[in-house]
PDB file of C-alpha atoms in Angstrom:
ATOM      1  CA  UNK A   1      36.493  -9.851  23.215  1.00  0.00           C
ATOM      2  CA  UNK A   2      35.056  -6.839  21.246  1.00  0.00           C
ATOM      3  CA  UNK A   3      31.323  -5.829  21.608  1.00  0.00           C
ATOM      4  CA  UNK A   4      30.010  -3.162  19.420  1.00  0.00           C
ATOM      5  CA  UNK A   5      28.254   0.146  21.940  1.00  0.00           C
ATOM      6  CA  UNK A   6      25.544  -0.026  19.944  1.00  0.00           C
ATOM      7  CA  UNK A   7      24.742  -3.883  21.976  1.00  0.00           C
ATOM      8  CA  UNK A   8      25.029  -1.991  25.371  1.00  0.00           C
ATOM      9  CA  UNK A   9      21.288  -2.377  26.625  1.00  0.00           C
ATOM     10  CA  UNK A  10      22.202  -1.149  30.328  1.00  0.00           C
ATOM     11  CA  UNK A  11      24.612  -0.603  32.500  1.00  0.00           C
ATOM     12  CA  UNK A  12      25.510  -0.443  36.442  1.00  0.00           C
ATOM     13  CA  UNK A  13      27.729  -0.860  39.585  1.00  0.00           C
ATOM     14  CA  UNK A  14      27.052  -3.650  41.362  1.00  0.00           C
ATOM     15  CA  UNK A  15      27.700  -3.493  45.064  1.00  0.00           C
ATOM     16  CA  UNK A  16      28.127  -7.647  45.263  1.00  0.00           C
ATOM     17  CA  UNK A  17      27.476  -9.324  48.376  1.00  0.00           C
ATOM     18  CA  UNK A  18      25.551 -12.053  49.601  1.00  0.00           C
ATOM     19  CA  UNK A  19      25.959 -14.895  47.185  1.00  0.00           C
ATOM     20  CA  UNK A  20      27.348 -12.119  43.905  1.00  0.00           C
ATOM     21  CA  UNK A  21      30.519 -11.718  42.902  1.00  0.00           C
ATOM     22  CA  UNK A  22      32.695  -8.818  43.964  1.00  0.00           C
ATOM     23  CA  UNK A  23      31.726  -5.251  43.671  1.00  0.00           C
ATOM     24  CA  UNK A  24      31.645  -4.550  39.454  1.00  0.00           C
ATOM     25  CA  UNK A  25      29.857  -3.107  36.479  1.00  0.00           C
ATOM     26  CA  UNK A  26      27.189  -5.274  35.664  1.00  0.00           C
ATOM     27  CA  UNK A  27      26.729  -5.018  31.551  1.00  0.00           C
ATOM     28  CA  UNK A  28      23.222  -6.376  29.674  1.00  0.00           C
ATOM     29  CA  UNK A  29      24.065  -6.534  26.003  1.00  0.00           C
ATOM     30  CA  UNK A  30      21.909  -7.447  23.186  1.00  0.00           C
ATOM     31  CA  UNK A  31      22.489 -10.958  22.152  1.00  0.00           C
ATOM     32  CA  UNK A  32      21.575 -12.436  18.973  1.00  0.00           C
ATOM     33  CA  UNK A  33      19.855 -14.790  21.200  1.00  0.00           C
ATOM     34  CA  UNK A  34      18.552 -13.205  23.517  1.00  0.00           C
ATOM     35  CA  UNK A  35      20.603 -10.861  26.691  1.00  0.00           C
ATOM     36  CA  UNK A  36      23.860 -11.496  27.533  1.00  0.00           C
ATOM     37  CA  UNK A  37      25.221 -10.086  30.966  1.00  0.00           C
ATOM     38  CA  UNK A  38      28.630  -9.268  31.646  1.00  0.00           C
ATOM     39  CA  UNK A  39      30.479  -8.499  34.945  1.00  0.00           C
ATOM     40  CA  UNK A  40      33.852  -6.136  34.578  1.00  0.00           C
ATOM     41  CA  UNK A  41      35.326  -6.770  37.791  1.00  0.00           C
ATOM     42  CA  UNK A  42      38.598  -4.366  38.932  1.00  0.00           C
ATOM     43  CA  UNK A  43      42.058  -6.514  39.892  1.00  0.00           C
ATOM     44  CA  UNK A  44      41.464  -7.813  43.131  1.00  0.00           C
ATOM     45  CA  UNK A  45      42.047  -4.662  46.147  1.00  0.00           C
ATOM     46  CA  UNK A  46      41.132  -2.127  43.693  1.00  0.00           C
ATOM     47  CA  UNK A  47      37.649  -1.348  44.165  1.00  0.00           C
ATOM     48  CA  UNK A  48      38.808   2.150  43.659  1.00  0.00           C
ATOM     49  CA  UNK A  49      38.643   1.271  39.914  1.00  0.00           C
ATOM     50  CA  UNK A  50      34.866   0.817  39.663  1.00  0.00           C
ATOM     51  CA  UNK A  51      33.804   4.199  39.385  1.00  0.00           C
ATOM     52  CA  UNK A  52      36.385   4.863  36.305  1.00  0.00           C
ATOM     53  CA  UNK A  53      35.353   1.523  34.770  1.00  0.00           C
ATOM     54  CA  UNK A  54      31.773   2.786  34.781  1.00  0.00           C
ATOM     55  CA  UNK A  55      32.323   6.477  33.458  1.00  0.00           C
ATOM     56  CA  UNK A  56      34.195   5.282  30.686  1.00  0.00           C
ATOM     57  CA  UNK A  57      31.517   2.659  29.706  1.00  0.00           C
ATOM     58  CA  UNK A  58      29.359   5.450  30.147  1.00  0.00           C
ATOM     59  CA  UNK A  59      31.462   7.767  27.566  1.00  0.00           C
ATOM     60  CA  UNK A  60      31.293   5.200  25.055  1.00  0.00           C
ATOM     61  CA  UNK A  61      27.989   4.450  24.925  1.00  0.00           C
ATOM     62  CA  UNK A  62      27.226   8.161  24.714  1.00  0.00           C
ATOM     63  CA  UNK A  63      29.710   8.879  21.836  1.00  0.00           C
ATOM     64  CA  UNK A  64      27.476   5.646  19.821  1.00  0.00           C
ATOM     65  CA  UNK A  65      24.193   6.433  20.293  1.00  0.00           C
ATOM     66  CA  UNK A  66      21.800   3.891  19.115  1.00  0.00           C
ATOM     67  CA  UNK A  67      21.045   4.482  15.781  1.00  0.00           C
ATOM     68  CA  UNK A  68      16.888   4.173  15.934  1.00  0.00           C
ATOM     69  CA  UNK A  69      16.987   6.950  17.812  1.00  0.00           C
ATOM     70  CA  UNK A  70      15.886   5.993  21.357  1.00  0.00           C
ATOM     71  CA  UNK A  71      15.477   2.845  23.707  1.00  0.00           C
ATOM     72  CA  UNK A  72      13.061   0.126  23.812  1.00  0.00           C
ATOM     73  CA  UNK A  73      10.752   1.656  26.433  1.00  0.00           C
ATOM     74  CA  UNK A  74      10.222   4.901  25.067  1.00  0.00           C
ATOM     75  CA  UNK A  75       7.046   5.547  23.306  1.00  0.00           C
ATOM     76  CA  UNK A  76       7.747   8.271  20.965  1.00  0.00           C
ATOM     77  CA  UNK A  77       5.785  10.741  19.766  1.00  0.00           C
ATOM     78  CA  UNK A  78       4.980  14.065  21.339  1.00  0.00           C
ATOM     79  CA  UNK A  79       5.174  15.302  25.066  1.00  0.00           C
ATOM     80  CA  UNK A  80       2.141  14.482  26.785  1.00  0.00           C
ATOM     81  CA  UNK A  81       1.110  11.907  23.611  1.00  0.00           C
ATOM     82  CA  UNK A  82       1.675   9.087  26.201  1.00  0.00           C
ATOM     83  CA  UNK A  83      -0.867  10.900  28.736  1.00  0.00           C
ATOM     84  CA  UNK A  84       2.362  11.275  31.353  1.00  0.00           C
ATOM     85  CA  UNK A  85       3.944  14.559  31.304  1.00  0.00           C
ATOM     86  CA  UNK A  86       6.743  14.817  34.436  1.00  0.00           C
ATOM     87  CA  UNK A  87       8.569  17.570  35.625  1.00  0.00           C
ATOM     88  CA  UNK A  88      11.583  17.964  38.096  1.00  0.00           C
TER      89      UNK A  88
END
């Protein structure tokens, strides 16, 4: 199966546990009709795996940026505009 980056909505590792699968990368895409969630699960005893699985999800979706610019929930406009301004 091929799914263009530019679907990838978000992105995470999944610990599993209680009634979930096995520890994996939990993928949202954007569906035609509606979201569509994938699990990429390692071969079984290789949990080790996760962490690469993720970073190179990760690369991907950073070398194909979405091409409006930005995400859903960001507002746009200028700092402040929004009447939040953070810091770290």
């Amino acid at each position: 199966v091929a799914v263009g980056m530019g679907r990838v909505a978000m992105h995470a590792v999944a610990p599993g546990g209680e009634g979930a699968a096995a520890p994996h990368v939990y993928v949202q895409l954007d569906g035609e009709a509606g979201p569509v969630e994938v699990q990429l699960a390692p071969p079984e005893g290789r949990a080790d795996l996760l962490d690469t699985i993720f970073q190179a999800l990760c690369d991907c979706v950073a070398m194909n940026p979405d091409p409006e610019g930005g995400s859903d929930d960001e507002e746009g406009g200028a700092p402040g505009e929004g009447g939040w301004i953070t810091a770290e």
